[in-house]
Short mmCIF file of C-alpha atoms in Angstrom, two decimals:
data_model
loop_
_atom_site.label_atom_id
_atom_site.label_comp_id
_atom_site.label_asym_id
_atom_site.label_seq_id
_atom_site.Cartn_x
_atom_site.Cartn_y
_atom_site.Cartn_z
CA UNK A 21 -0.14 -0.25 0.23
CA UNK A 22 3.05 2.36 1.18
CA UNK A 23 4.95 1.68 -2.55
CA UNK A 24 0.97 2.31 -4.22
CA UNK A 25 1.13 5.65 -2.88
CA UNK A 26 4.69 6.21 -3.53
CA UNK A 27 3.89 5.47 -7.18
CA UNK A 28 1.21 7.29 -7.67
CA UNK A 29 2.23 10.71 -5.97
CA UNK A 30 5.14 10.29 -8.57
CA UNK A 31 2.70 10.20 -11.24
CA UNK A 32 0.96 12.69 -9.96
CA UNK A 33 4.37 15.43 -9.28
CA UNK A 34 5.15 13.83 -12.75
CA UNK A 35 2.12 15.24 -14.76
CA UNK A 36 1.88 18.23 -12.34
CA UNK A 37 5.54 19.29 -13.08
CA UNK A 38 5.23 18.97 -16.76
CA UNK A 39 1.63 20.96 -16.47
CA UNK A 40 3.39 23.28 -14.66
CA UNK A 41 6.17 23.62 -17.16
CA UNK A 42 3.92 24.37 -20.16
CA UNK A 43 2.14 26.98 -18.76
CA UNK A 44 4.81 28.58 -17.75
CA UNK A 45 6.74 28.28 -21.23
CA UNK A 46 3.82 29.99 -22.28
CA UNK A 47 3.01 26.49 -24.14
CA UNK A 48 -1.08 26.80 -24.47
CA UNK A 49 -2.62 22.81 -24.13
CA UNK A 50 -4.68 22.31 -26.67
CA UNK A 51 -7.20 19.95 -26.85
CA UNK A 52 -8.19 18.22 -30.25
CA UNK A 53 -11.15 15.84 -31.31
CA UNK A 54 -8.95 13.00 -30.33
CA UNK A 55 -10.67 10.66 -27.64
CA UNK A 56 -7.12 9.98 -26.55
CA UNK A 57 -6.36 13.35 -26.32
CA UNK A 58 -9.02 14.59 -24.40
CA UNK A 59 -8.44 11.41 -22.32
CA UNK A 60 -4.97 12.70 -21.31
CA UNK A 61 -6.02 16.31 -20.99
CA UNK A 62 -8.67 15.34 -18.43
CA UNK A 63 -5.89 13.53 -16.46
CA UNK A 64 -3.79 16.07 -16.76
CA UNK A 65 -5.93 18.72 -14.97
CA UNK A 66 -7.38 16.06 -12.78
CA UNK A 67 -3.30 14.94 -11.54
CA UNK A 68 -2.92 18.86 -10.93
CA UNK A 69 -5.77 19.64 -9.04
CA UNK A 70 -5.25 16.60 -6.83
CA UNK A 71 -1.74 17.58 -6.61
CA UNK A 72 -2.27 21.61 -5.83
CA UNK A 73 -4.79 20.06 -2.76
CA UNK A 74 -2.19 17.63 -1.80
CA UNK A 75 0.59 20.25 -1.28
CA UNK A 76 -2.30 22.73 0.41
CA UNK A 77 -2.65 20.19 2.73
CA UNK A 78 1.38 19.19 3.53
CA UNK A 79 1.85 23.17 3.92
CA UNK A 80 -1.47 23.99 6.14
CA UNK A 81 -2.14 20.48 7.16
CA UNK A 82 0.88 20.23 10.07
CA UNK A 83 -0.89 22.79 12.09
CA UNK A 84 -5.16 22.27 10.85
CA UNK A 85 -4.58 18.48 11.09
CA UNK A 86 -4.41 18.05 14.74
CA UNK A 87 -6.78 20.25 15.34
CA UNK A 88 -9.02 18.75 13.09
CA UNK A 89 -8.41 14.60 15.17
CA UNK A 90 -9.21 16.75 18.58
CA UNK A 91 -12.84 17.96 17.52
CA UNK A 92 -13.48 14.44 15.63
CA UNK A 93 -12.73 13.14 19.26
CA UNK A 94 -15.03 15.36 20.85
CA UNK A 95 -17.54 14.25 19.25
CA UNK A 96 -16.58 10.49 19.91
CA UNK A 97 -16.17 11.65 23.54
CA UNK A 98 -19.45 13.03 23.94
CA UNK A 99 -18.27 16.47 24.18
CA UNK A 100 -21.11 19.17 22.94
CA UNK A 101 -19.96 22.20 21.12
CA UNK A 102 -22.04 25.00 20.46
CA UNK A 103 -22.50 25.96 16.33
CA UNK A 104 -22.30 28.96 17.50
CA UNK A 105 -18.61 28.94 18.26
CA UNK A 106 -15.46 27.12 16.47
CA UNK A 107 -11.97 26.57 17.42
CA UNK A 108 -9.53 29.15 15.88
CA UNK A 109 -5.76 29.47 15.42
CA UNK A 110 -6.46 33.32 13.85
CA UNK A 111 -7.82 36.36 15.17
CA UNK A 112 -7.25 34.79 18.97
CA UNK A 113 -4.85 36.37 21.76
CA UNK A 114 -2.77 33.20 21.92
CA UNK A 115 -1.58 29.93 19.33
CA UNK A 116 -5.57 28.35 20.30
CA UNK A 117 -8.64 30.32 20.92
CA UNK A 118 -12.78 30.04 20.56
CA UNK A 119 -13.90 32.88 18.14
CA UNK A 120 -18.19 33.22 18.36
CA UNK A 121 -19.78 32.49 15.11
CA UNK A 122 -22.74 34.13 15.94
CA UNK A 123 -24.63 36.57 18.88
CA UNK A 124 -24.51 34.51 21.89
CA UNK A 125 -26.37 35.51 25.11
CA UNK A 126 -25.75 35.60 28.69
CA UNK A 127 -26.10 32.06 29.66
CA UNK A 128 -26.19 29.77 26.49
CA UNK A 129 -24.03 27.32 27.26
CA UNK A 130 -20.63 26.92 24.58
CA UNK A 131 -19.95 23.75 25.13
CA UNK A 132 -20.64 21.00 27.62
CA UNK A 133 -17.97 17.73 28.48
CA UNK A 134 -18.97 14.80 30.19
CA UNK A 135 -16.86 14.04 32.72
CA UNK A 136 -15.69 10.61 31.29
CA UNK A 137 -13.66 12.85 29.55
CA UNK A 138 -11.68 14.00 31.34
CA UNK A 139 -7.56 13.58 32.05
CA UNK A 140 -7.07 13.08 35.70
CA UNK A 141 -5.58 10.19 38.36
CA UNK A 142 -8.75 8.26 38.42
CA UNK A 143 -9.59 8.12 34.40
CA UNK A 144 -6.31 7.56 33.63
CA UNK A 145 -5.21 4.02 32.04
CA UNK A 146 -2.92 3.85 34.90
CA UNK A 147 -5.19 4.46 37.47
CA UNK A 148 -5.00 1.62 39.37
CA UNK A 149 -1.40 1.25 39.63
CA UNK A 150 -1.40 5.39 40.36
CA UNK A 151 -4.37 4.29 43.66
CA UNK A 152 -2.49 1.27 44.60
CA UNK A 153 0.66 3.94 45.80
CA UNK A 154 -1.45 6.80 46.31
CA UNK A 155 0.39 7.12 50.01
CA UNK A 156 3.96 6.93 47.93
CA UNK A 157 3.18 9.72 45.21
CA UNK A 158 2.56 12.36 48.35
CA UNK A 159 3.82 15.90 47.82
CA UNK A 160 3.30 19.34 48.79
CA UNK A 161 1.89 20.15 45.29
CA UNK A 162 -0.64 16.38 45.14
CA UNK A 163 0.54 16.91 41.53
CA UNK A 164 2.78 13.87 41.20
CA UNK A 165 -0.18 11.10 40.40
CA UNK A 166 -1.53 13.49 37.64
CA UNK A 167 1.91 14.18 35.94
CA UNK A 168 2.13 10.32 35.88
CA UNK A 169 -0.77 10.08 34.85
CA UNK A 170 0.59 12.24 31.75
CA UNK A 171 4.00 10.66 31.68
CA UNK A 172 1.84 7.95 30.41
CA UNK A 173 -0.46 9.06 28.27
CA UNK A 174 1.44 11.87 26.18
CA UNK A 175 4.39 9.07 25.41
CA UNK A 176 1.60 6.15 24.73
CA UNK A 177 0.41 5.80 20.80
CA UNK A 178 -2.63 3.81 22.20
CA UNK A 179 -3.78 6.34 24.76
CA UNK A 180 -7.32 7.49 24.99
CA UNK A 181 -6.20 11.43 24.94
CA UNK A 182 -3.81 10.97 22.55
CA UNK A 183 -5.94 13.56 19.70
CA UNK A 184 -5.69 16.33 22.75
CA UNK A 185 -2.34 15.58 23.77
CA UNK A 186 -0.95 15.84 20.06
CA UNK A 187 -1.97 19.58 20.32
CA UNK A 188 1.26 20.24 21.99
CA UNK A 189 3.64 19.13 20.25
CA UNK A 190 6.87 18.72 22.64
CA UNK A 191 5.06 21.54 24.25
CA UNK A 192 7.13 24.43 22.61
CA UNK A 193 5.07 27.11 22.91
CA UNK A 194 4.98 27.30 26.44
CA UNK A 195 7.48 29.59 27.68
CA UNK A 196 7.02 30.23 31.63
CA UNK A 197 10.08 32.20 33.04
CA UNK A 198 11.20 28.24 34.61
CA UNK A 199 12.68 27.79 30.72
CA UNK A 200 14.21 31.00 30.63
CA UNK A 201 18.04 31.07 31.72
CA UNK A 202 18.52 32.20 35.16
CA UNK A 203 20.92 35.36 33.90
CA UNK A 204 17.67 36.00 31.75
CA UNK A 205 14.91 35.89 34.83
CA UNK A 206 17.21 37.84 37.09
CA UNK A 207 17.77 40.71 34.44
CA UNK A 208 14.29 41.16 33.15
CA UNK A 209 12.12 39.99 36.61
CA UNK A 210 14.81 41.82 39.18
CA UNK A 211 12.53 43.04 42.07
CA UNK A 212 8.80 40.86 40.77
CA UNK A 213 9.08 38.22 42.94
CA UNK A 214 8.99 35.74 39.83
CA UNK A 215 12.91 34.42 40.17
CA UNK A 216 12.78 34.07 43.49
CA UNK A 217 9.19 31.85 42.99
CA UNK A 218 10.69 30.02 39.99
CA UNK A 219 13.84 29.00 41.90
CA UNK A 220 11.34 27.31 44.53
CA UNK A 221 9.61 25.81 41.90
CA UNK A 222 12.89 23.95 40.26
CA UNK A 223 14.18 22.79 43.33
CA UNK A 224 10.50 21.23 44.12
CA UNK A 225 9.91 19.70 40.99
CA UNK A 226 13.82 18.30 41.09
CA UNK A 227 13.31 16.55 44.67
CA UNK A 228 10.07 15.12 43.79
CA UNK A 229 11.37 13.71 40.36
CA UNK A 230 14.11 12.39 42.05
CA UNK A 231 12.11 10.86 45.19
CA UNK A 232 8.87 9.93 44.18
CA UNK A 233 8.57 9.67 40.44
CA UNK A 234 12.14 7.57 39.65
CA UNK A 235 11.41 4.95 42.52
CA UNK A 236 7.97 4.38 41.38
CA UNK A 237 9.09 4.56 37.92
CA UNK A 238 11.69 1.65 38.68
CA UNK A 239 8.73 -0.51 40.08
CA UNK A 240 6.62 -0.04 37.24
CA UNK A 241 9.17 -0.66 33.92
CA UNK A 242 6.23 -2.00 32.21
CA UNK A 243 4.45 1.36 32.09
CA UNK A 244 7.10 3.60 32.20
CA UNK A 245 10.91 4.39 30.74
CA UNK A 246 13.77 6.78 33.05
CA UNK A 247 14.79 7.42 29.26
CA UNK A 248 11.77 7.97 27.67
CA UNK A 249 10.17 9.89 31.13
CA UNK A 250 12.73 12.15 31.76
CA UNK A 251 13.11 15.06 34.27
CA UNK A 252 13.12 17.37 30.68
CA UNK A 253 9.72 16.12 30.39
CA UNK A 254 8.71 15.68 33.95
CA UNK A 255 9.23 19.60 33.85
CA UNK A 256 7.40 20.62 30.71
CA UNK A 257 4.43 19.04 32.09
CA UNK A 258 4.78 20.33 34.76
CA UNK A 259 4.22 23.75 33.09
CA UNK A 260 1.51 22.18 30.73
CA UNK A 261 -0.70 21.66 34.79
CA UNK A 262 0.18 24.81 35.65
CA UNK A 263 -0.91 26.88 32.67
CA UNK A 264 -3.98 24.25 31.95
CA UNK A 265 -5.69 22.25 34.45
CA UNK A 266 -8.29 22.98 36.59
CA UNK A 267 -9.36 22.24 40.51
CA UNK A 268 -12.67 21.91 41.26
CA UNK A 269 -14.22 24.01 43.52
CA UNK A 270 -14.62 23.04 46.72
CA UNK A 271 -18.14 21.83 47.98
CA UNK A 272 -19.78 23.66 50.59
CA UNK A 273 -19.94 22.13 54.10
CA UNK A 274 -23.64 21.72 55.91
CA UNK A 275 -24.62 24.41 58.25
CA UNK A 276 -23.97 21.01 60.76
CA UNK A 277 -20.23 20.46 59.90
CA UNK A 278 -19.49 24.60 60.51
CA UNK A 279 -21.00 23.86 64.03
CA UNK A 280 -18.09 21.62 64.93
CA UNK A 281 -15.31 22.61 66.81
CA UNK A 282 -11.78 23.99 64.91
CA UNK A 283 -9.45 20.92 66.65
CA UNK A 284 -11.99 18.03 65.55
CA UNK A 285 -11.97 19.32 62.15
CA UNK A 286 -9.57 17.59 59.73
CA UNK A 287 -7.78 20.20 57.59
CA UNK A 288 -9.40 19.05 53.80
CA UNK A 289 -6.62 18.80 51.52
CA UNK A 290 -7.60 20.68 47.95
CA UNK A 291 -9.09 19.02 44.83
CA UNK A 292 -6.25 17.54 42.78
CA UNK A 293 -5.90 19.11 39.39
CA UNK A 294 -7.16 17.54 36.20
CA UNK A 295 -7.07 18.21 31.90
CA UNK A 296 -10.22 19.72 30.83
CA UNK A 297 -10.22 19.41 27.51
CA UNK A 298 -11.88 22.06 25.28
CA UNK A 299 -12.02 23.93 28.48
CA UNK A 300 -7.90 24.91 28.69
CA UNK A 301 -8.39 26.32 24.63
CA UNK A 302 -10.25 28.92 25.90
CA UNK A 303 -7.78 32.50 26.65
CA UNK A 304 -8.40 34.33 29.94
CA UNK A 305 -8.53 38.22 30.62
CA UNK A 306 -9.84 39.27 34.09
CA UNK A 307 -13.05 40.86 31.93
CA UNK A 308 -14.30 37.34 30.99
CA UNK A 309 -17.14 36.80 29.94
CA UNK A 310 -17.81 33.16 30.06
CA UNK A 311 -16.87 30.93 33.12
CA UNK A 312 -16.62 27.17 33.61
CA UNK A 313 -19.16 25.75 35.70
CA UNK A 314 -18.74 22.14 37.31
CA UNK A 315 -22.37 19.43 37.64
CA UNK A 316 -22.39 15.86 38.93
CA UNK A 317 -22.79 14.27 35.40
CA UNK A 318 -20.46 17.30 33.01
CA UNK A 319 -18.70 20.69 33.18
CA UNK A 320 -20.22 23.51 31.08
CA UNK A 321 -18.65 26.61 29.72
CA UNK A 322 -21.82 28.98 30.37
CA UNK A 323 -21.23 32.75 28.60
CA UNK A 324 -21.45 35.57 31.08
CA UNK A 325 -22.39 38.64 29.42
CA UNK A 326 -23.36 39.02 25.60
CA UNK A 327 -20.99 38.15 23.19
CA UNK A 328 -20.54 39.77 19.25
CA UNK A 329 -20.27 37.34 16.37
CA UNK A 330 -16.46 37.46 15.56
CA UNK A 331 -15.44 37.87 19.32
CA UNK A 332 -12.98 35.65 21.17
CA UNK A 333 -14.55 33.80 23.69
CA UNK A 334 -12.55 34.34 27.23
CA UNK A 335 -12.62 31.89 30.34
CA UNK A 336 -11.54 33.39 33.97
CA UNK A 337 -8.03 32.32 35.52
CA UNK A 338 -9.21 34.10 38.32
CA UNK A 339 -8.35 37.03 39.85
CA UNK A 340 -4.60 37.00 38.58
CA UNK A 341 -1.95 39.65 39.02
CA UNK A 342 0.70 39.43 35.59
CA UNK A 343 3.17 38.69 37.93
CA UNK A 344 0.84 35.39 38.45
CA UNK A 345 0.00 35.31 34.82
CA UNK A 346 3.71 35.11 33.84
CA UNK A 347 4.89 32.83 36.42
CA UNK A 348 1.87 29.85 36.13
CA UNK A 349 0.97 30.34 32.55
CA UNK A 350 3.58 32.34 31.18
CA UNK A 351 1.88 35.17 29.54
CA UNK A 352 0.62 38.70 30.45
CA UNK A 353 -2.33 41.37 29.99
CA UNK A 354 -1.57 44.62 29.47
CA UNK A 355 -1.26 46.05 32.90
CA UNK A 356 -3.49 48.96 32.43
CA UNK A 357 -6.50 47.06 31.90
CA UNK A 358 -6.00 44.29 34.49
CA UNK A 359 -7.89 45.20 37.04
CA UNK A 360 -6.22 42.70 39.41
CA UNK A 361 -2.32 43.65 38.92
CA UNK A 362 -0.89 43.68 42.81
CA UNK A 363 2.44 44.87 43.98
CA UNK A 364 4.50 43.39 47.56
CA UNK A 365 6.15 45.43 50.00
CA UNK A 366 7.75 42.25 51.99
CA UNK A 367 7.67 42.40 56.14
CA UNK A 368 11.39 42.07 55.36
CA UNK A 369 11.63 45.69 54.02
CA UNK A 370 9.03 46.95 56.14
CA UNK A 371 11.32 45.55 59.19
CA UNK A 372 14.02 47.07 58.02
CA UNK A 373 12.61 50.80 57.35
CA UNK A 374 11.29 50.67 61.26
CA UNK A 375 14.72 49.53 62.37
CA UNK A 376 16.39 52.80 60.61
CA UNK A 377 14.20 54.79 63.22
CA UNK A 378 16.42 53.29 66.31
CA UNK A 379 18.68 55.38 67.94
CA UNK A 380 19.95 53.72 71.05
CA UNK A 381 20.16 50.47 71.92
CA UNK A 382 17.07 49.71 74.01
CA UNK A 383 15.22 50.62 71.35
CA UNK A 384 16.97 48.27 69.20
CA UNK A 385 16.14 45.93 71.54
CA UNK A 386 12.93 46.72 72.10
CA UNK A 387 12.37 46.84 67.71
CA UNK A 388 13.62 43.49 67.72
CA UNK A 389 11.48 41.83 70.10
CA UNK A 390 8.48 42.97 68.66
CA UNK A 391 9.25 42.19 64.96
CA UNK A 392 10.28 38.31 66.06
CA UNK A 393 6.69 38.28 67.13
CA UNK A 394 5.82 38.58 63.24
CA UNK A 395 5.91 36.70 60.60
CA UNK A 396 9.74 38.14 58.86
CA UNK A 397 8.91 36.13 55.75
CA UNK A 398 5.85 36.95 53.57
CA UNK A 399 4.47 40.14 52.01
CA UNK A 400 1.98 42.99 52.67
CA UNK A 401 -0.41 43.08 49.00
CA UNK A 402 -1.26 46.20 47.36
CA UNK A 403 -3.49 46.35 44.77
CA UNK A 404 -4.62 49.35 42.07
CA UNK A 405 -7.40 50.83 45.02
CA UNK A 406 -5.24 50.48 47.77
CA UNK A 407 -4.17 47.32 50.45
CA UNK A 408 -5.39 43.86 50.06
CA UNK A 409 -3.99 42.44 53.18
CA UNK A 410 -5.03 45.44 55.74
CA UNK A 411 -5.60 43.31 58.87
CA UNK A 412 -2.04 42.19 58.19
CA UNK A 413 -0.44 45.28 57.59
CA UNK A 414 -2.25 46.69 60.33
CA UNK A 415 -1.03 44.04 63.36
CA UNK A 416 2.49 45.14 62.16
CA UNK A 417 1.75 48.84 62.33
CA UNK A 418 0.47 48.99 65.60
CA UNK A 419 3.40 46.34 66.77
CA UNK A 420 5.76 48.30 65.41
CA UNK A 421 4.45 51.42 66.74
CA UNK A 422 4.65 50.79 70.39
CA UNK A 423 6.35 52.04 72.99
CA UNK A 424 7.70 50.14 75.68
CA UNK A 425 4.73 50.44 78.36
CA UNK A 426 2.87 49.29 75.67
CA UNK A 427 4.39 46.46 74.41
CA UNK A 428 5.15 45.11 77.36
CA UNK A 429 1.18 45.31 78.30
CA UNK A 430 0.41 43.58 75.12
CA UNK A 431 2.83 40.84 76.05
CA UNK A 432 1.27 40.53 79.79
CA UNK A 433 -1.93 40.06 78.23
CA UNK A 434 -0.76 37.90 75.77
CA UNK A 435 -1.89 39.62 73.05
CA UNK A 436 -4.33 42.85 72.35
CA UNK A 437 -6.94 43.40 74.48
CA UNK A 438 -10.63 41.69 73.65
CA UNK A 439 -12.46 44.44 72.62
CA UNK A 440 -9.15 45.80 70.37
CA UNK A 441 -8.87 42.46 68.99
CA UNK A 442 -12.75 42.54 67.76
CA UNK A 443 -12.57 46.04 66.34
CA UNK A 444 -12.70 46.00 62.64
CA UNK A 445 -8.95 46.96 60.57
CA UNK A 446 -8.44 50.13 59.72
CA UNK A 447 -9.67 50.43 55.83
CA UNK A 448 -6.15 50.92 53.68
CA UNK A 449 -7.51 52.25 50.62
CA UNK A 450 -6.33 54.98 48.18
CA UNK A 451 -9.14 57.42 49.79
CA UNK A 452 -7.63 56.18 53.33
CA UNK A 453 -4.38 56.17 53.11
CA UNK A 454 -3.24 60.21 53.01
CA UNK A 455 -5.06 60.22 56.82
CA UNK A 456 -3.38 57.50 58.39
CA UNK A 457 -0.96 58.34 61.19
CA UNK A 458 2.20 60.09 60.40
CA UNK A 459 4.62 57.67 61.72
CA UNK A 460 2.42 54.79 59.40
CA UNK A 461 2.23 57.00 56.71
CA UNK A 462 6.42 57.33 56.90
CA UNK A 463 6.70 52.77 57.36
CA UNK A 464 4.55 52.64 54.59
CA UNK A 465 6.58 55.76 51.99
CA UNK A 466 9.55 54.42 52.62
CA UNK A 467 8.64 50.68 52.47
CA UNK A 468 7.18 51.43 49.21
CA UNK A 469 10.79 53.31 48.38
CA UNK A 470 13.09 50.57 49.24
CA UNK A 471 10.62 47.83 47.18
CA UNK A 472 10.90 50.31 44.22
CA UNK A 473 15.03 50.27 44.30
CA UNK A 474 14.67 46.32 44.46
CA UNK A 475 14.40 46.65 40.37
CA UNK A 476 17.40 48.26 40.04
CA UNK A 477 15.45 51.60 39.06
CA UNK A 478 17.35 55.15 39.95
CA UNK A 479 15.41 57.69 42.53
CA UNK A 480 12.87 59.83 41.69
CA UNK A 481 10.69 57.20 39.54
CA UNK A 482 12.85 57.50 36.27
CA UNK A 483 12.91 53.90 36.17
CA UNK A 484 8.94 53.53 35.46
CA UNK A 485 8.63 56.44 33.77
CA UNK A 486 11.40 55.04 30.74
CA UNK A 487 9.30 51.61 30.89
CA UNK A 488 6.08 53.39 30.62
CA UNK A 489 7.85 55.32 27.38
CA UNK A 490 9.07 52.24 25.62
CA UNK A 491 5.53 50.35 25.84
CA UNK A 492 4.54 53.74 24.15
CA UNK A 493 6.62 53.55 21.38
CA UNK A 494 4.25 50.95 19.40
CA UNK A 495 7.20 50.03 17.29
CA UNK A 496 9.39 49.62 20.02
CA UNK A 497 7.39 47.62 22.17
CA UNK A 498 7.23 45.01 18.93
CA UNK A 499 10.61 44.57 18.33
CA UNK A 500 11.54 43.86 21.99
CA UNK A 501 9.85 39.81 22.19
CA UNK A 502 7.60 37.78 23.42
CA UNK A 503 10.26 37.41 26.91
CA UNK A 504 10.89 41.23 27.40
CA UNK A 505 7.38 42.68 26.68
CA UNK A 506 5.98 40.42 29.51
CA UNK A 507 8.60 41.77 31.70
CA UNK A 508 7.85 44.80 31.59
CA UNK A 509 4.39 44.77 31.86
CA UNK A 510 4.75 42.80 35.08
CA UNK A 511 7.65 45.46 35.99
CA UNK A 512 5.12 48.75 35.26
CA UNK A 513 2.24 47.50 36.45
CA UNK A 514 3.81 46.46 40.29
CA UNK A 515 5.71 50.04 40.03
CA UNK A 516 2.83 52.04 39.11
CA UNK A 517 1.33 50.92 42.23
CA UNK A 518 3.89 51.33 44.31
CA UNK A 519 5.06 54.90 43.35
CA UNK A 520 0.89 55.99 43.58
CA UNK A 521 1.14 53.86 46.92
CA UNK A 522 4.54 56.47 47.65
CA UNK A 523 2.21 59.65 46.76
CA UNK A 524 -0.40 58.60 49.09
CA UNK A 525 1.57 58.48 52.13
CA UNK A 526 4.11 61.49 51.24
CA UNK A 527 4.39 63.14 54.65
#
C-alpha cells in the first residue's frame, strides 16, 4: 500500500510538473477532437488539481490536522460544542482560542464536557497502579499522580487522550520563566518576585522527580521508562499542568459541619488538578465573558454576558496579577487593563525601615523583640485600589509603633485586649491612606521606596517613566520579543502601584 501511494504521488508530481512547465513556457494545452487527447488532457488537469490540493494539505496540514483530529475526538467522547463557536488558531490572543460565529446570549452553554472525557488520576489508563501506591506519591503540590498519568498518556501511541495531547507537540509554545535562563530571569524580572518563585519551583520539581517519580518508575518499568520519562519531560508537564489544568471547587459544608469545633476538624486537602479538554483552549482576560461550571455529570462553559459575532470567548483563571499570570501561565495582560494587578511590599523591608529610626540600644532591642513576634517572611499586598492585606498591615504597624510600656502590656495580656481584637481593621484604601497616622505613613512610604529600588531603578521615578515610554512607543515595544514584553508589563504594573502608594503616603 505504501509503495502504491509513492508511485501515485510520483506520477502525480510528474504530470503536475509537466503542466507547470508548459504553462510557465506559455505553451497552450490544445484540446483536440481525439478521444485519446481529451482523456490525456482530462487526466492532466485532474492530477494537477490533486497535486495542488495535496501540497496545500502538506503546507498547512501539519497545523490544521491535529486540531481536526481533536475535534473529531470530542465528538466521539460526547463533548457537545455549540454551533455558534469555533476553535481557531487565527484571530485569537494566543496559539489556540475560541471565536463566536454568531451572537451568543448571556446564559447560553458554549460547550458541555462529560466527566468521562476529563484526564486525571482516576480516569487514566494507569489509574489502578496510581491508586494502589497513592501514599508513596504524596507531595506538597499534590500533582505527582496526575503528572505520572500524563507521562504515560503523552508517550503512549494508544492513549485514549492522544488527539487531545497531540495539540501540544513537545510543548514548544510553553514559555514560562522556568524555561528562561537564570541570567535572563534575574535581569528581566528583578524585583518582581518571579525569579525567587521559579527557583523554588525548580527545586521542588527536582526533588519530587528524584525522590518520588524515579523510585515509582523503577517499580513499574512495564509502564514507564526513565529514558523516555525524563526530568526534562516531567518539567514540561509541570508547566503544562500549571497553565492548563483546572481545580474543582470545594463542596460547601453543611451548617452542622460548620458548627464543629476547629480542633475536631481535619484540614481537607484541596481537590487535585485535572485536565479539561476544550476548556483549556479558551484564553484568559480579567474582564472575561464565560465561566466554567461544574455539575455532577459534566462541566459546562456558560456565557456570562453577551458575546458578539467575531469576538473571542474568554474564560477566567481567577483574579490574577500579571506576575502570577507570567509565573503560572507564561503570558501577561496589558498592565493598565488588568484590574487585578498587585505589588508586594516584603515584611522584611518594612522591618528594615522600622530599624532605621532606632537611635539607642534599648530601642533596637525593643524593635527586634517586636519584630520577632511577626512573620519576617511574606509580604503585604497592594492592589490598584489599596492594601489587600489590611489586617496584617495594621497588626504590623501597631506592633512596630508601640512604646516600651504598651509592648510590655501587650505581652502581659498575651495579645490585644478583647475589645481591640474585635475591632474592624482600619481601611487602607487609596482614599484612606493619606489620613493615616504620620508614623504609619512614614513606614509605608519608605517601605514602598525601598521596594522600588529592588527593581534596580534610580531614585525619582525615572525607571517606571522610561518603561512606560518604551511601552507607548509601539514600534519599539513590538521589537522587544515576547519575554521582554511580558517582563515589562509585570514591572510597569508593580512599580505603578508602588509609586502611587508613595504619593498617597507622602508627608
